[in-house]
Coordinates of C-alpha atoms in Angstrom, one line a residue:
L1 CA 137.6 130.4 -9.9
A2 CA 140.6 131.1 -7.6
Y3 CA 141.2 129.0 -4.6
E4 CA 143.6 128.9 -1.7
I5 CA 145.3 125.9 -0.2
L6 CA 144.8 126.2 3.6
R7 CA 146.6 123.1 4.5
E8 CA 148.2 120.3 2.5
I9 CA 146.6 116.9 2.9
V10 CA 148.6 114.5 5.0
D11 CA 148.2 110.8 5.5
G12 CA 146.3 109.8 8.7
I13 CA 147.3 107.2 11.2
P14 CA 145.9 103.8 10.4
V15 CA 143.3 102.7 13.0
S16 CA 141.2 99.7 13.7
L17 CA 137.6 100.1 15.0
F18 CA 135.5 98.0 17.3
D19 CA 132.7 98.8 14.9
T20 CA 131.3 95.7 13.1
D21 CA 130.5 96.9 9.6
E22 CA 127.7 94.3 9.1
V23 CA 125.7 95.4 12.1
T24 CA 126.2 99.1 11.2
K25 CA 124.9 98.4 7.8
S26 CA 121.9 96.7 9.2
S27 CA 121.2 99.5 11.6
E28 CA 121.2 102.0 8.8
Y29 CA 117.9 100.5 7.6
I30 CA 116.2 102.2 10.5
E31 CA 114.4 104.5 8.0
G32 CA 112.7 101.5 6.5
L33 CA 112.2 99.6 9.8
S34 CA 110.4 102.4 11.6
K35 CA 107.4 103.9 9.8
R36 CA 106.7 106.7 12.3
A37 CA 110.0 108.2 13.3
R38 CA 111.5 111.3 11.7
A39 CA 114.9 110.5 13.0
G40 CA 116.6 107.8 15.0
V41 CA 119.6 106.3 16.7
V42 CA 121.1 102.8 17.0
V43 CA 123.9 102.1 19.5
A44 CA 125.4 98.7 19.9
Q45 CA 128.2 97.9 22.4
D46 CA 130.3 95.0 23.5
P47 CA 129.4 94.8 27.2
K48 CA 132.7 93.1 28.1
T49 CA 135.0 95.8 26.6
G50 CA 132.9 98.9 26.0
G51 CA 133.8 98.6 22.3
I52 CA 131.2 100.3 20.0
L53 CA 129.8 97.8 17.5
A54 CA 127.5 100.3 15.8
L55 CA 126.8 104.0 16.3
V56 CA 124.2 105.1 13.8
S57 CA 122.4 108.4 13.7
Y58 CA 119.7 108.8 11.1
P59 CA 119.2 110.9 8.9
S60 CA 122.8 110.8 7.9
F61 CA 124.8 111.7 4.7
D62 CA 127.1 110.1 2.2
S63 CA 130.6 110.8 3.5
Q64 CA 132.1 109.9 0.1
K65 CA 130.4 113.0 -1.3
M66 CA 132.3 115.2 1.1
I67 CA 135.6 114.1 -0.3
S68 CA 134.5 114.3 -4.0
N69 CA 132.9 117.0 -6.1
I70 CA 130.0 118.1 -3.9
T71 CA 128.6 121.4 -5.0
S72 CA 127.9 124.4 -2.8
K73 CA 124.2 124.0 -3.6
E74 CA 124.2 120.4 -2.6
L75 CA 126.0 121.2 0.7
A76 CA 123.6 124.1 1.4
E77 CA 120.6 121.8 0.8
M78 CA 122.0 119.3 3.3
E79 CA 122.8 121.9 5.9
S80 CA 119.3 123.5 5.6
A81 CA 117.4 120.2 5.8
G82 CA 115.0 120.1 8.7
S83 CA 116.3 116.6 9.6
F84 CA 119.8 117.9 10.4
P85 CA 121.8 115.1 8.8
F86 CA 125.2 116.4 10.1
F87 CA 123.9 116.1 13.7
N88 CA 125.1 113.0 15.6
R89 CA 122.0 112.4 17.7
A90 CA 123.7 109.4 19.4
I91 CA 126.0 111.6 21.4
G92 CA 125.0 115.1 20.7
A93 CA 121.3 115.2 21.4
G94 CA 119.5 115.0 24.8
Y95 CA 116.2 113.3 25.2
A96 CA 114.1 112.3 28.2
P97 CA 115.2 108.6 28.9
G98 CA 111.7 107.7 29.9
S99 CA 111.1 104.3 31.6
T100 CA 114.6 103.1 30.7
F101 CA 115.6 105.2 33.8
K102 CA 113.6 102.8 36.0
L103 CA 116.7 100.5 36.0
V104 CA 118.5 103.2 37.9
M105 CA 115.5 104.0 40.1
G106 CA 115.2 100.3 41.0
S107 CA 118.8 100.2 42.1
A108 CA 118.5 103.4 44.1
I109 CA 115.3 102.2 45.9
L110 CA 117.0 99.0 47.1
E111 CA 120.4 100.5 47.9
E112 CA 118.9 103.4 49.9
K113 CA 116.5 100.9 51.6
I114 CA 113.4 102.8 50.6
A115 CA 111.9 99.4 49.9
T116 CA 112.7 95.7 49.7
P117 CA 112.0 93.6 46.6
A118 CA 108.9 92.4 48.3
T119 CA 107.5 95.8 49.2
S120 CA 104.4 96.5 47.2
I121 CA 101.9 99.2 46.4
F122 CA 98.4 98.9 45.1
D123 CA 98.0 100.7 41.8
T124 CA 94.5 101.9 40.8
G125 CA 95.8 103.8 37.8
S126 CA 96.9 107.1 39.4
I127 CA 97.8 108.9 42.6
S128 CA 96.6 112.4 43.6
V129 CA 98.5 114.9 45.6
A130 CA 97.5 118.5 46.5
G131 CA 94.9 118.5 43.7
Y132 CA 97.2 117.1 41.0
T133 CA 96.8 113.7 39.5
F134 CA 99.8 111.6 38.3
K135 CA 98.6 108.8 36.1
N136 CA 99.9 105.4 35.2
W137 CA 100.3 104.7 31.4
K138 CA 97.7 101.9 32.0
L139 CA 94.8 104.0 33.1
D140 CA 93.0 101.2 35.0
G141 CA 96.1 100.3 37.0
H142 CA 98.2 97.2 37.5
G143 CA 96.9 96.3 41.0
E144 CA 99.5 94.8 43.4
V145 CA 103.0 95.9 42.3
N146 CA 106.4 95.3 43.8
L147 CA 109.8 96.2 42.1
L148 CA 110.0 93.2 39.9
R149 CA 106.4 93.7 38.7
A150 CA 107.0 97.4 38.3
L151 CA 110.0 96.8 36.0
Q152 CA 108.1 94.1 34.1
V153 CA 105.0 96.2 33.3
S154 CA 106.8 99.6 33.5
N155 CA 104.4 100.7 36.2
D156 CA 104.5 104.5 36.9
P157 CA 102.9 104.9 40.3
Y158 CA 105.3 102.6 41.9
F159 CA 108.2 104.8 40.9
Y160 CA 106.3 108.0 41.7
I161 CA 105.8 106.7 45.2
M162 CA 109.3 105.3 45.8
G163 CA 110.8 108.3 44.2
G164 CA 108.9 111.2 45.8
G165 CA 107.1 109.5 48.6
Y166 CA 103.4 109.0 49.3
G167 CA 101.4 108.1 52.4
D168 CA 103.7 106.4 54.8
I169 CA 106.5 105.8 52.3
T170 CA 109.2 108.5 52.4
G171 CA 110.7 108.1 49.0
L172 CA 114.1 108.8 47.7
G173 CA 113.7 112.6 47.1
I174 CA 115.2 114.5 44.3
E175 CA 118.7 114.8 45.9
R176 CA 119.2 111.0 46.0
I177 CA 117.6 110.5 42.6
H178 CA 120.1 113.1 41.2
K179 CA 123.0 111.3 43.0
W180 CA 122.1 107.9 41.6
A181 CA 121.6 109.3 38.1
N182 CA 125.0 110.8 38.3
Q183 CA 126.5 107.5 39.6
F184 CA 125.2 105.8 36.5
G185 CA 126.8 108.4 34.2
F186 CA 123.8 110.7 33.5
G187 CA 124.7 114.4 33.5
A188 CA 128.3 113.7 32.4
K189 CA 130.1 112.8 29.2
T190 CA 130.7 109.1 28.8
G191 CA 134.2 109.8 27.4
I192 CA 133.7 108.2 24.0
D193 CA 136.5 108.9 21.6
L194 CA 134.5 111.1 19.3
P195 CA 133.9 114.9 19.2
G196 CA 130.6 116.5 19.9
E197 CA 129.4 114.6 23.0
I198 CA 127.1 116.5 25.4
T199 CA 126.6 115.9 29.1
G200 CA 122.8 115.8 29.1
F201 CA 121.0 117.2 32.1
V202 CA 119.7 115.8 35.4
P203 CA 117.5 118.3 37.2
D204 CA 117.6 118.9 40.9
A205 CA 116.0 121.3 43.5
D206 CA 118.6 124.0 42.7
Y207 CA 117.6 124.1 39.1
K208 CA 114.2 125.7 39.6
D209 CA 111.3 126.1 42.1
W210 CA 111.0 122.5 42.9
Y211 CA 107.7 120.7 43.7
L212 CA 106.8 117.1 44.6
G213 CA 105.3 116.7 41.1
D214 CA 108.7 117.4 39.6
T215 CA 110.2 114.6 41.6
Y216 CA 107.5 112.2 40.5
I217 CA 108.1 113.1 36.8
T218 CA 111.8 112.8 37.2
S219 CA 111.4 109.4 38.8
I220 CA 110.1 108.0 35.5
G221 CA 112.7 109.6 33.4
Q222 CA 110.7 112.5 32.1
G223 CA 110.3 116.2 32.6
D224 CA 113.5 118.2 32.2
F225 CA 115.7 115.1 32.4
L226 CA 117.9 114.8 29.3
A227 CA 120.1 111.9 28.3
T228 CA 121.9 110.9 25.1
P229 CA 121.1 107.5 23.6
L230 CA 124.7 106.5 24.3
Q231 CA 124.3 107.3 28.0
V232 CA 121.3 104.9 28.1
N233 CA 123.3 102.3 26.3
V234 CA 126.3 102.6 28.7
M235 CA 123.9 102.3 31.7
T236 CA 122.3 99.2 30.2
G237 CA 125.8 97.7 29.8
F238 CA 126.3 98.0 33.5
F239 CA 123.4 95.6 34.2
A240 CA 124.4 93.4 31.2
N241 CA 128.0 92.8 32.3
G242 CA 127.4 92.4 36.0
G243 CA 128.2 95.8 37.4
E244 CA 130.9 97.7 35.5
L245 CA 130.2 101.1 33.9
L246 CA 132.5 101.1 30.9
R247 CA 133.9 103.9 28.8
P248 CA 132.6 103.4 25.2
L249 CA 135.4 103.2 22.6
V250 CA 135.2 103.4 18.9
V251 CA 138.9 103.0 18.2
K252 CA 140.1 99.5 18.9
S253 CA 143.8 100.0 18.0
V254 CA 146.2 102.7 16.6
E255 CA 149.2 101.8 14.6
G256 CA 152.2 102.5 16.8
A257 CA 152.6 102.7 20.5
G258 CA 151.9 105.3 23.2
N259 CA 148.7 106.8 21.9
G260 CA 146.6 108.1 24.8
A261 CA 144.5 105.3 26.1
A262 CA 146.2 102.8 23.8
N263 CA 148.8 100.5 25.4
G264 CA 152.2 99.7 24.1
N265 CA 150.8 97.5 21.3
G266 CA 148.5 100.4 20.2
Q267 CA 145.4 98.5 21.6
N268 CA 142.8 100.6 23.4
K269 CA 142.3 99.2 26.8
K270 CA 139.0 98.4 28.5
E271 CA 138.3 101.3 30.8
V272 CA 136.1 101.0 33.8
I273 CA 134.4 104.3 34.8
A274 CA 132.8 102.9 38.0
K275 CA 132.0 99.6 39.6
D276 CA 131.0 98.1 43.0
F277 CA 128.5 100.8 43.8
V278 CA 125.5 98.5 43.6
S279 CA 125.3 95.3 45.7
P280 CA 125.2 91.9 44.0
S281 CA 121.7 91.3 45.4
T282 CA 120.4 94.6 44.0
L283 CA 122.0 94.0 40.7
A284 CA 120.5 90.5 40.5
T285 CA 117.0 91.9 41.3
V286 CA 117.1 94.6 38.7
R287 CA 118.5 92.2 36.1
E288 CA 115.6 89.9 36.8
G289 CA 113.1 92.7 36.4
V290 CA 114.6 93.6 33.0
L291 CA 114.4 90.0 31.9
R292 CA 110.7 89.9 32.9
A293 CA 110.1 93.0 30.9
A294 CA 111.2 91.1 27.8
S295 CA 109.2 88.0 28.7
P296 CA 105.5 87.2 28.4
G297 CA 103.6 89.7 30.6
G298 CA 106.2 92.4 30.1
T299 CA 106.1 95.5 27.9
G300 CA 108.8 94.2 25.5
Y301 CA 106.5 91.8 23.7
P302 CA 108.4 91.9 20.3
V303 CA 111.2 89.9 21.8
Y304 CA 109.1 87.4 23.8
D305 CA 109.8 84.5 21.5
F306 CA 113.4 85.4 20.5
A307 CA 114.9 82.3 22.2
D308 CA 112.6 80.1 20.2
H309 CA 114.1 81.3 17.0
H310 CA 117.7 81.7 18.0
N311 CA 118.9 78.5 19.7
G312 CA 117.8 79.5 23.2
V313 CA 119.3 83.0 23.2
V314 CA 117.4 85.0 25.8
V315 CA 117.0 88.8 25.5
A316 CA 116.6 91.2 28.5
G317 CA 115.2 94.6 27.6
K318 CA 113.3 97.7 28.8
T319 CA 111.0 99.9 26.9
G320 CA 110.9 103.6 27.2
T321 CA 108.4 106.2 26.0
S322 CA 108.9 109.9 26.8
E323 CA 106.7 112.9 26.1
Y324 CA 107.8 116.1 24.5
I325 CA 106.3 119.3 23.1
D326 CA 107.4 120.3 19.5
S327 CA 108.0 123.8 18.2
N328 CA 104.4 124.1 17.3
G329 CA 103.2 123.3 20.8
E330 CA 102.0 119.9 19.8
Y331 CA 102.6 116.8 22.1
G332 CA 104.4 113.8 20.8
T333 CA 106.3 110.8 22.1
H334 CA 109.8 109.5 21.6
A335 CA 110.3 105.7 21.6
M336 CA 113.2 103.7 23.1
F337 CA 114.2 100.1 23.7
T338 CA 117.4 99.1 25.4
A339 CA 118.4 95.5 25.7
W340 CA 121.2 92.9 26.0
A341 CA 121.6 89.4 24.8
P342 CA 122.3 86.6 25.7
Y343 CA 121.0 87.3 29.2
E344 CA 123.6 85.3 31.1
D345 CA 126.7 85.8 28.9
P346 CA 126.0 88.9 26.8
E347 CA 127.8 89.8 23.7
I348 CA 125.8 92.8 22.6
V349 CA 124.0 95.7 24.3
L350 CA 121.6 97.4 21.9
T351 CA 119.7 100.7 22.3
V352 CA 117.3 101.9 19.7
F353 CA 115.8 105.4 19.9
L354 CA 113.2 106.8 17.5
E355 CA 112.7 110.6 17.6
G356 CA 109.0 111.3 17.6
G357 CA 108.6 107.6 16.9
G358 CA 105.7 106.6 19.1
S359 CA 106.2 104.1 21.9
G360 CA 109.0 101.9 23.1
A361 CA 106.9 98.7 23.0
H362 CA 105.1 99.2 19.6
D363 CA 107.8 101.1 17.7
A364 CA 111.4 100.9 19.1
A365 CA 111.3 97.3 20.3
P366 CA 110.3 95.9 16.8
V367 CA 113.3 97.7 15.3
A368 CA 115.6 96.2 18.0
R369 CA 114.1 92.8 17.4
R370 CA 115.0 93.0 13.7
L371 CA 118.6 94.0 14.5
L372 CA 119.0 91.3 17.1
D373 CA 117.6 88.8 14.6
Y374 CA 120.3 89.9 12.2
W375 CA 123.1 89.8 14.8
F376 CA 122.2 86.3 16.0
S377 CA 121.7 84.8 12.6
D378 CA 123.4 86.2 9.4
L379 CA 126.1 88.1 11.2
R380 CA 127.4 85.1 13.0
T381 CA 128.3 83.6 9.6
V382 CA 130.4 86.6 8.5
L383 CA 132.2 87.5 11.7
P384 CA 135.7 86.0 12.3

């Protein structure tokens, strides 16, 4: 067969990555760790630098095949696979963030003075407006709920009410929800040094004929709201590191000087996207709520006893479960768990997303637990 050389191969520039090979390898076992998901994502970040420790999108492919003797038939089979192995779901796919968005909502509620940490509602399991009923995931309700309790048990009516208003509570309204989502990086690219990143989508009243129910659903991170798993991880990093939204970086250093974000030594610099837009008191309250979510009584039960097995290392984490309708018109749920550890001086921010994978508590959180077990045990013995 005849062939044409389109461009001669040239040597690349040597680079060093933030990526920790050991945690990436462990993350690639997502197929075996999750029994229900058809696809999934693991993102791990250093909350102090924004350096990406792992960015795994499953199903994937063997990159070594692409530089060897892959046949056109093999390539066609990979491209036609319904699982889309060439698609980087971590940065190129948008999903409803579900209850992980309640961290942003909690911040907005306090900063906009919609409520104080002590303000409570009484949840009976649902609220009804204009003939429509908006349910809590726990159908018999959680009873008296303030912000800390709402984050701990992932209560939905609290965020419906504080987001859209109900009775004598005005609520944020979609304009302010949209503003705060944008402030935390949703609806915009994170700026990661990889191609193929999308912005996601944060709906507002200009997007469609808007109703109060739309605001309620957006308040719990569902509906038409779309975010990448990386955006959720970056948002989580803000709470982990004490209030800095960091640009995620894959490349740690480039051989030679003067390469874009790299400084004179070729080292990529920590880059703060935004900071100081949430007060210390609000930050402390939301952090406490996320800690309670990963403690007894919270939804993150797979990490309750983590400190008992890892020399007192405490995990803070938030579950997320979001509904979707597939191409056959069937309802399903995505599962997410986003966390950091240790709570007080974090070294890792971890986000696990399972496409069609069930629930955040029952499915994503156990995967995250396995990965955190690995990070805080075996991995410590191999890292320099």
